[in-house]
Structure formats: C-alpha cells, structure tokens
Short mmCIF file of C-alpha atoms in Angstrom, two decimals:
data_model
loop_
_atom_site.label_atom_id
_atom_site.label_comp_id
_atom_site.label_asym_id
_atom_site.label_seq_id
_atom_site.Cartn_x
_atom_site.Cartn_y
_atom_site.Cartn_z
CA MET A 15 -96.51 6.49 55.08
CA LYS A 16 -98.61 9.40 53.56
CA ALA A 17 -98.99 11.98 56.98
CA ALA A 18 -100.88 15.33 56.81
CA ARG A 19 -98.81 17.45 59.05
CA PHE A 20 -98.89 20.86 60.04
CA HIS A 21 -95.39 23.12 58.44
CA GLY A 22 -97.25 26.87 58.56
CA ARG A 23 -100.43 28.89 58.55
CA HIS A 24 -102.80 27.91 55.70
CA ASP A 25 -99.12 24.92 55.13
CA ILE A 26 -100.44 21.12 55.61
CA ARG A 27 -99.10 19.21 53.04
CA ILE A 28 -99.49 15.00 52.48
CA ASP A 29 -96.05 14.02 53.31
CA ASP A 30 -94.73 10.61 52.95
CA ILE A 31 -92.91 9.72 56.48
CA ALA A 32 -91.28 6.85 58.31
CA GLU A 33 -93.36 4.02 59.43
CA PRO A 34 -93.98 4.48 64.02
CA GLU A 35 -91.43 2.12 65.81
CA PRO A 36 -92.96 -0.80 67.69
CA ARG A 37 -92.26 -0.56 71.11
CA ARG A 38 -92.61 -1.52 74.51
CA GLY A 39 -96.39 -1.30 76.85
CA ALA A 40 -97.93 0.19 73.31
CA VAL A 41 -99.43 -1.07 71.05
CA THR A 42 -99.69 -0.13 66.35
CA ILE A 43 -102.96 0.85 65.63
CA ASP A 44 -103.84 0.93 61.56
CA VAL A 45 -106.57 4.81 61.03
CA ALA A 46 -109.33 3.60 59.86
CA TRP A 47 -111.02 7.01 60.40
CA CYS A 48 -110.51 10.79 61.76
CA GLY A 49 -112.36 13.81 62.59
CA ILE A 50 -111.53 17.63 62.07
CA CYS A 51 -111.70 20.02 64.60
CA GLY A 52 -111.88 23.37 65.22
CA THR A 53 -108.89 23.28 66.42
CA ASP A 54 -107.52 21.64 63.65
CA LEU A 55 -109.02 24.49 62.06
CA HIS A 56 -107.54 27.26 63.90
CA GLU A 57 -104.09 25.93 63.68
CA PHE A 58 -104.20 25.68 59.78
CA LEU A 59 -105.90 29.81 59.81
CA ASP A 60 -103.96 31.11 62.78
CA GLY A 61 -100.98 28.03 63.79
CA PRO A 62 -98.90 27.51 65.49
CA ILE A 63 -101.09 27.69 68.70
CA PHE A 64 -101.37 24.49 70.03
CA ILE A 65 -98.49 22.90 68.08
CA PRO A 66 -94.72 23.83 69.30
CA PRO A 67 -93.59 26.04 66.84
CA VAL A 68 -89.77 25.90 65.67
CA GLY A 69 -87.80 26.51 68.40
CA HIS A 70 -89.75 25.85 71.10
CA PRO A 71 -90.48 21.70 71.32
CA HIS A 72 -92.66 20.33 73.54
CA PRO A 73 -91.64 19.49 76.98
CA LEU A 74 -93.16 15.74 76.93
CA THR A 75 -92.19 14.94 72.79
CA ARG A 76 -89.65 16.85 72.42
CA GLU A 77 -91.28 17.33 68.64
CA GLN A 78 -92.18 20.82 66.89
CA VAL A 79 -93.23 22.06 63.35
CA PRO A 80 -93.71 19.55 61.35
CA VAL A 81 -95.63 17.46 63.07
CA THR A 82 -98.48 15.10 62.65
CA MET A 83 -102.09 16.47 63.21
CA GLY A 84 -105.41 14.73 63.67
CA HIS A 85 -107.06 13.74 67.62
CA GLU A 86 -110.02 12.61 66.73
CA PHE A 87 -109.23 9.30 65.09
CA SER A 88 -110.75 5.41 65.08
CA GLY A 89 -109.16 2.45 63.83
CA THR A 90 -107.38 -1.89 64.00
CA VAL A 91 -105.08 -3.06 66.34
CA THR A 92 -102.12 -4.67 64.75
CA GLN A 93 -100.03 -4.68 66.41
CA VAL A 94 -98.82 -5.23 70.25
CA GLY A 95 -95.68 -4.79 71.97
CA ASP A 96 -94.46 -6.65 75.15
CA ASP A 97 -96.14 -5.58 78.92
CA VAL A 98 -99.90 -5.12 77.07
CA ALA A 99 -102.63 -6.42 78.72
CA ASP A 100 -105.96 -6.38 77.01
CA LEU A 101 -105.53 -5.23 74.04
CA HIS A 102 -105.11 -8.01 70.96
CA VAL A 103 -104.25 -7.09 67.04
CA GLY A 104 -107.38 -6.92 65.09
CA GLU A 105 -109.25 -5.15 67.49
CA HIS A 106 -111.44 -2.28 67.10
CA VAL A 107 -110.29 0.96 69.47
CA VAL A 108 -110.08 4.96 69.60
CA VAL A 109 -107.74 6.75 71.09
CA GLU A 110 -108.01 9.04 74.05
CA PRO A 111 -105.43 11.28 72.33
CA TYR A 112 -103.16 13.02 75.77
CA PHE A 113 -99.09 12.70 76.54
CA VAL A 114 -98.63 13.91 80.45
CA CYS A 115 -96.15 13.71 82.77
CA GLY A 116 -97.40 11.99 85.43
CA HIS A 117 -95.37 14.25 88.74
CA CYS A 118 -97.01 17.56 89.03
CA PRO A 119 -99.55 18.09 91.18
CA GLN A 120 -102.62 17.66 89.37
CA CYS A 121 -101.27 13.95 87.87
CA VAL A 122 -100.96 12.82 91.07
CA ALA A 123 -104.20 14.32 92.55
CA GLY A 124 -105.73 11.68 89.49
CA ARG A 125 -106.92 15.04 87.07
CA TYR A 126 -104.54 14.57 83.94
CA ASN A 127 -106.46 16.78 81.97
CA LEU A 128 -105.12 19.12 83.91
CA CYS A 129 -101.11 18.43 83.61
CA THR A 130 -98.85 21.15 82.97
CA SER A 131 -97.27 19.76 80.21
CA MET A 132 -99.83 18.10 78.90
CA GLY A 133 -100.70 18.06 74.86
CA PHE A 134 -101.76 16.29 72.37
CA ILE A 135 -101.55 13.24 70.12
CA GLY A 136 -102.37 14.71 66.61
CA LEU A 137 -101.26 18.46 68.00
CA ALA A 138 -98.22 18.50 70.28
CA GLY A 139 -96.57 15.66 68.74
CA GLY A 140 -96.76 12.07 68.77
CA GLY A 141 -97.79 10.75 65.49
CA GLY A 142 -101.56 11.48 64.53
CA GLY A 143 -104.33 10.42 63.46
CA LEU A 144 -104.14 12.02 60.48
CA SER A 145 -101.86 9.61 58.87
CA GLU A 146 -101.84 5.29 57.77
CA ARG A 147 -100.61 4.16 60.94
CA ILE A 148 -100.08 5.08 64.53
CA VAL A 149 -98.13 3.85 68.10
CA VAL A 150 -99.73 4.78 71.06
CA ASP A 151 -99.24 3.34 75.10
CA GLN A 152 -102.00 1.00 75.92
CA ARG A 153 -102.67 3.68 78.51
CA TRP A 154 -104.52 6.01 76.22
CA VAL A 155 -106.23 2.69 74.17
CA HIS A 156 -110.19 1.78 74.12
CA PRO A 157 -111.86 -0.80 72.74
CA VAL A 158 -115.16 0.19 71.49
CA GLY A 159 -116.76 -3.53 70.65
CA ASP A 160 -118.94 -3.54 67.53
CA ILE A 161 -119.62 0.35 67.42
CA PRO A 162 -118.71 0.72 63.43
CA LEU A 163 -115.47 2.55 62.39
CA ASP A 164 -116.49 5.93 61.28
CA GLN A 165 -118.74 6.55 64.31
CA ALA A 166 -116.30 6.16 66.47
CA ALA A 167 -113.97 8.46 64.94
CA LEU A 168 -116.83 11.05 66.79
CA ILE A 169 -115.85 9.08 70.26
CA GLU A 170 -113.62 11.66 70.69
CA PRO A 171 -115.69 15.31 70.47
CA LEU A 172 -118.21 13.07 72.52
CA ALA A 173 -116.28 12.40 75.49
CA VAL A 174 -115.78 16.32 75.70
CA ALA A 175 -119.16 16.65 75.73
CA HIS A 176 -119.95 13.77 78.42
CA HIS A 177 -116.57 16.10 80.18
CA ALA A 178 -118.38 19.46 80.11
CA TRP A 179 -121.88 17.36 81.54
CA ILE A 180 -120.04 15.84 84.34
CA ARG A 181 -118.70 19.51 85.45
CA SER A 182 -121.71 21.32 84.94
CA GLY A 183 -123.15 18.63 88.25
CA ALA A 184 -126.53 18.74 86.30
CA THR A 185 -128.43 15.51 86.29
CA SER A 186 -131.65 13.44 85.23
CA GLY A 187 -134.82 16.00 85.04
CA ASP A 188 -132.56 19.08 84.85
CA THR A 189 -132.93 21.73 81.86
CA ALA A 190 -130.38 22.98 79.75
CA PHE A 191 -129.22 25.69 77.92
CA VAL A 192 -126.29 24.90 74.70
CA GLY A 193 -125.27 27.75 73.21
CA GLY A 194 -124.35 27.53 70.68
CA ALA A 195 -125.48 23.85 67.58
CA GLY A 196 -121.86 23.10 66.24
CA PRO A 197 -120.69 19.99 66.08
CA ILE A 198 -119.58 20.25 70.01
CA GLY A 199 -122.70 22.34 70.84
CA LEU A 200 -124.39 19.14 68.63
CA LEU A 201 -122.87 16.56 71.10
CA LEU A 202 -122.60 18.14 73.94
CA ALA A 203 -127.51 18.39 73.40
CA ALA A 204 -127.15 14.52 72.57
CA VAL A 205 -125.19 13.55 76.11
CA LEU A 206 -127.22 15.74 77.42
CA HIS A 207 -131.08 13.88 76.31
CA ALA A 208 -128.97 10.93 77.23
CA GLU A 209 -128.67 11.57 79.87
CA GLY A 210 -131.90 12.68 81.38
CA LEU A 211 -132.10 16.90 80.69
CA THR A 212 -134.70 18.77 78.91
CA VAL A 213 -132.35 20.48 76.34
CA ILE A 214 -133.17 23.63 74.93
CA VAL A 215 -130.08 24.72 72.10
CA SER A 216 -129.72 27.89 70.91
CA GLU A 217 -128.30 28.58 67.27
CA PRO A 218 -129.04 31.10 64.80
CA GLY A 219 -127.81 28.94 60.92
CA ALA A 220 -130.39 27.36 59.29
CA ALA A 221 -128.94 23.87 58.47
CA ARG A 222 -126.91 23.46 62.49
CA ASN A 223 -130.81 24.29 64.12
CA ALA A 224 -132.07 22.11 61.22
CA MET A 225 -129.90 18.97 62.64
CA ALA A 226 -130.67 19.67 65.85
CA THR A 227 -133.98 19.85 65.12
CA SER A 228 -134.02 15.94 63.02
CA THR A 229 -131.71 14.27 65.40
CA GLY A 230 -134.15 14.75 68.00
CA VAL A 231 -131.08 16.03 70.48
CA ALA A 232 -133.09 18.71 71.98
CA ASP A 233 -136.28 19.07 72.98
CA HIS A 234 -136.40 23.15 71.76
CA VAL A 235 -134.02 24.69 68.68
CA LEU A 236 -134.64 29.27 69.58
CA ASP A 237 -133.44 30.63 66.61
CA PRO A 238 -131.74 34.05 68.62
CA THR A 239 -131.88 36.15 65.35
CA THR A 240 -135.64 35.77 65.56
CA ASP A 241 -136.53 34.68 69.25
CA ASP A 242 -136.03 36.10 72.59
CA VAL A 243 -134.18 33.90 74.32
CA ARG A 244 -134.63 35.07 77.58
CA ALA A 245 -138.60 35.25 77.13
CA ARG A 246 -138.68 32.11 76.11
CA VAL A 247 -136.35 30.19 78.40
CA LEU A 248 -138.75 31.37 80.75
CA GLU A 249 -141.93 30.40 78.99
CA LEU A 250 -140.39 26.69 78.78
CA THR A 251 -139.55 26.62 82.61
CA ASP A 252 -142.20 27.67 84.34
CA GLY A 253 -140.34 31.29 85.00
CA ARG A 254 -138.24 29.40 86.36
CA GLY A 255 -134.63 29.52 83.95
CA ALA A 256 -132.09 27.07 82.87
CA ASP A 257 -130.71 24.67 85.67
CA VAL A 258 -127.13 24.70 83.71
CA GLY A 259 -126.05 26.87 80.40
CA PHE A 260 -123.96 25.52 78.11
CA GLU A 261 -121.66 27.83 76.34
CA CYS A 262 -120.23 26.02 72.05
CA SER A 263 -119.81 29.55 70.57
CA SER A 264 -117.20 31.39 71.80
CA VAL A 265 -119.07 34.10 71.26
CA GLN A 266 -119.26 37.05 73.55
CA VAL A 267 -123.67 37.48 73.20
CA VAL A 268 -124.06 33.88 73.47
CA LEU A 269 -122.25 33.92 76.79
CA ASP A 270 -124.15 37.14 78.12
CA GLN A 271 -127.97 35.33 77.31
CA LEU A 272 -126.36 32.75 79.52
CA VAL A 273 -126.13 35.05 82.19
CA ASP A 274 -129.88 35.89 81.55
CA VAL A 275 -131.53 32.80 81.08
CA VAL A 276 -129.59 30.57 84.20
CA ARG A 277 -131.74 30.25 87.53
CA PRO A 278 -130.42 31.94 89.94
CA GLY A 279 -127.72 29.46 91.65
CA GLY A 280 -127.32 28.02 88.67
CA VAL A 281 -124.59 27.00 86.63
CA ILE A 282 -123.03 27.83 83.66
CA VAL A 283 -120.32 25.68 81.60
CA ASN A 284 -117.43 27.71 79.53
CA VAL A 285 -117.09 24.66 76.64
CA SER A 286 -115.26 26.47 73.65
CA ILE A 287 -111.85 28.09 72.91
CA TRP A 288 -111.55 31.75 72.54
CA SER A 289 -109.47 32.94 70.73
CA SER A 290 -110.37 36.91 71.64
CA ARG A 291 -110.75 37.93 75.11
CA ALA A 292 -114.07 36.82 76.84
CA SER A 293 -115.90 39.59 79.32
CA ILE A 294 -118.64 39.23 81.32
CA ASP A 295 -121.34 40.56 83.83
CA ILE A 296 -119.90 39.72 87.08
CA GLN A 297 -122.49 41.94 89.44
CA LYS A 298 -125.81 39.49 87.63
CA VAL A 299 -123.57 36.66 88.57
CA VAL A 300 -123.06 37.80 92.19
CA LEU A 301 -126.69 39.13 92.39
CA LYS A 302 -127.84 35.43 91.65
CA GLU A 303 -125.11 33.75 93.04
CA LEU A 304 -124.17 31.80 89.63
CA ASP A 305 -121.47 28.78 89.35
CA VAL A 306 -119.23 29.72 86.46
CA ARG A 307 -116.90 26.91 85.27
CA GLY A 308 -114.12 26.12 82.60
CA THR A 309 -114.24 22.99 80.86
CA ILE A 310 -111.07 20.89 78.73
CA ALA A 311 -111.32 18.20 77.63
CA TYR A 312 -111.93 15.34 79.25
CA ARG A 313 -110.18 12.96 82.22
CA ASP A 314 -111.79 9.49 82.18
CA ASP A 315 -115.03 10.23 80.64
CA HIS A 316 -113.90 8.16 77.69
CA PRO A 317 -115.82 4.46 79.22
CA ALA A 318 -118.22 6.19 79.94
CA THR A 319 -119.17 7.56 76.21
CA ILE A 320 -118.19 4.35 75.12
CA ASP A 321 -120.68 3.05 76.41
CA LEU A 322 -123.88 5.81 75.45
CA VAL A 323 -122.99 4.97 71.82
CA ARG A 324 -122.90 1.53 71.78
CA THR A 325 -125.94 0.83 73.99
CA GLY A 326 -127.88 3.43 71.36
CA LYS A 327 -128.60 6.16 73.96
CA VAL A 328 -126.08 8.71 71.56
CA ASP A 329 -126.76 7.90 67.41
CA LEU A 330 -122.80 9.65 66.23
CA ALA A 331 -124.57 8.30 62.37
CA PRO A 332 -126.56 11.37 61.59
CA PHE A 333 -123.26 13.97 62.27
CA ILE A 334 -121.24 12.77 59.67
CA THR A 335 -121.63 14.95 57.18
CA ALA A 336 -119.07 14.03 54.39
CA LYS A 337 -116.05 11.49 54.11
CA ILE A 338 -113.19 12.27 52.12
CA PRO A 339 -109.11 10.65 51.54
CA LEU A 340 -106.29 11.76 53.13
CA GLU A 341 -105.64 13.34 49.75
CA ARG A 342 -107.94 16.35 49.77
CA LEU A 343 -107.66 16.90 53.76
CA VAL A 344 -107.83 20.41 52.70
CA PRO A 345 -109.73 21.47 49.72
CA ASP A 346 -112.58 18.88 51.04
CA GLY A 347 -111.69 18.70 54.32
CA PHE A 348 -110.11 22.32 55.89
CA GLN A 349 -111.75 24.46 53.30
CA ALA A 350 -115.68 23.23 53.07
CA LEU A 351 -115.35 23.59 56.86
CA ILE A 352 -114.14 27.04 56.17
CA ASP A 353 -116.44 27.80 54.07
CA HIS A 354 -119.92 25.74 54.15
CA ARG A 355 -119.64 25.53 58.33
CA GLU A 356 -123.26 26.07 58.04
CA THR A 357 -123.70 22.56 56.44
CA ALA A 358 -120.43 21.31 57.68
CA VAL A 359 -121.14 19.30 60.91
CA LYS A 360 -118.33 16.56 60.95
CA ILE A 361 -115.86 15.46 58.16
CA LEU A 362 -114.13 12.27 57.79
CA VAL A 363 -110.88 11.48 56.73
CA THR A 364 -109.71 8.88 56.15
CA PRO A 365 -105.81 7.88 55.35
CA THR A 366 -106.51 4.25 53.22
CA GLY A 367 -107.92 3.80 50.34
CA PRO A 368 -110.28 5.84 49.08
CA ALA A 369 -113.67 7.34 51.46
CA SER A 370 -117.11 5.77 51.18
#
C-alpha cells in the first residue's frame, strides 16, 4: 500500500510498504482523510523530534526512522479482530492515536496522556493516517456516527482544544482570551463558544482574524498590531480582565499579553508546543495570584468532543481549507502550510483516490 514516511528533515516520501497485519483486539481501518498537524510540520522542518531517530527506537513500538506519518485521521472499519466488541465492519471511526505503557504511575492513575513512555501513532510508529490502511487497538477507536468523514478528521485536534478547556476549569459565563488563531486557537475558540463562554481572540494575521469572525467562534476579535490588547480586554470586561487565557501561538509577546489581560486570581493555560524556551514575568504571576497550567493532547476527551460535533454545537466544515491526494502531500500540503500559513488552516489528505 501507499504510505507517506518520514526519512529525515525535508525528506518525506510516498513509499510502497506492506499492508498491516490484522491482530487480536484490534480493527483494520481504511483511512478516508488525514489532517496535517503543526507537529508534522515541525518534524518536516526540524525533525526528528517526536519521531524516534535511527539508533533510538521508541520504547513501546520499537520503531525508528523511517516511520509512517499522520495522527489526525478518520476512516471506515473493514475488519474486526478477535476479542473486539462494539465495533463493526462498515462503521465510521476516528482514532485517539496513543501508545501508552499501562503500568507507570501516571497510567495506573488514569492519566494516560502523561505516560512516561507515551508515543503517538503516526509519529512513534504503529502506522499512520497518511497511508491507505492501519490496524489500531480497539481501546483507541471511536465511532462517529453520521459525522462526515472529512469533518471527522478534525476531531483529534478538536479534542486537544477540549482538553485545554477542561484543564482551565472555566465554565459557562466566563470570559476567555485566546492568543493566536491558528488551527488549534480557532478550534479552541469553537469549543469555548459551544460551552457558553464569551470568547476574545487576538490574532495579527488578516485571514485568520477574518476566519475567527466569519465562523462565529469569537465574540470579539482583536488585531494586536493595531489594538491596545490590554485596554480592549479591560473595556470588554468592564475593567475586570479575562477569567482565563489560552496561549496558542508559542510567541513570547502573546504569553506576556496573557499575564496582563487575565484578571487577578485567573488562569493561564499554555496549549502550544514551544521550540524555544519561554519566559514569564513571575512577579506579575505572584502579585495577581495567577494559575499557570500546561496541557498536553487529551485524556478521555474524545466522546464529549464527538458529541459537540454530532449535536451541531461545533461546525468543523469551515475550518477545512483544502483537500489533496496523498501524492501531493509535500508540495500542496506541507509546503502550502509553510508558505501560506495565513490562509491555509486545515489541509486534509486522502490516501485513496482523488481529493474531492
């Protein structure tokens, strides 16, 4: 079958590889659509990062470069292994793309996203969504019902956003400030809006700024190149400040803004992955008694996330900006996201047949 595999920095190839073998407790999935994630871009530009390099196989998968990429994907179950219950051939599904050890203290406590050996399907090995077919253990496979499969491919990043909201502790009626309207920032705004929060988005890019407005996920959209962000947030909150702020840009000035715009006693959640060390004005954090929290991926978030889409509380269709065949992955996918990051939000890839 065809699969996009990472061979090294700036070296992703469409290879012919053997189809995965069915196994007990797992299902075979024909991949319909796979999204290109910011993490995939980081691997392409600077990797291997999460992908295990040659000579250092992942402790759970025992795989190393080259590995098949893709962890934001949807598809159809085509084969059900022995000991699999509640999944059926023909069912439309998405995958929570984890490898976890199951026995470290974090796994035992149920915090499997913090597993000390954790890896992701499509990065650490185990196949990936940028291939025609994959075999995944039942635990990680979630039916999506009648959600269109192209939209379902965005459920994985939407689950990242849902987990960030859970980590914040924010509730309906609160005001949230989202710094950065890239794919995760926009999807986070969608979750917050669906959960009844007032959402203020700050984004300098005109196209992303416009998408935050046109999709209706933000109640207020600020341009930090022309707006006094702190003054506008105070104005919009009657001088109180935002209850919670989310860093979704990995840009230092945005983190600084969050410390300024979140109210005393409020919460800051860092959602983005940083490629360099960030700093924070700890004196302001102390004097305002701010909580600063991290969030990584998701944990038991997929059912609730799927329900947000299934019930129409979140509409994922507007965030899909292009669809391409697997053969055009690098020029029309990776390179487009690098060269046109302002207008390209989520590019979907189909491993089988022409994009439509």
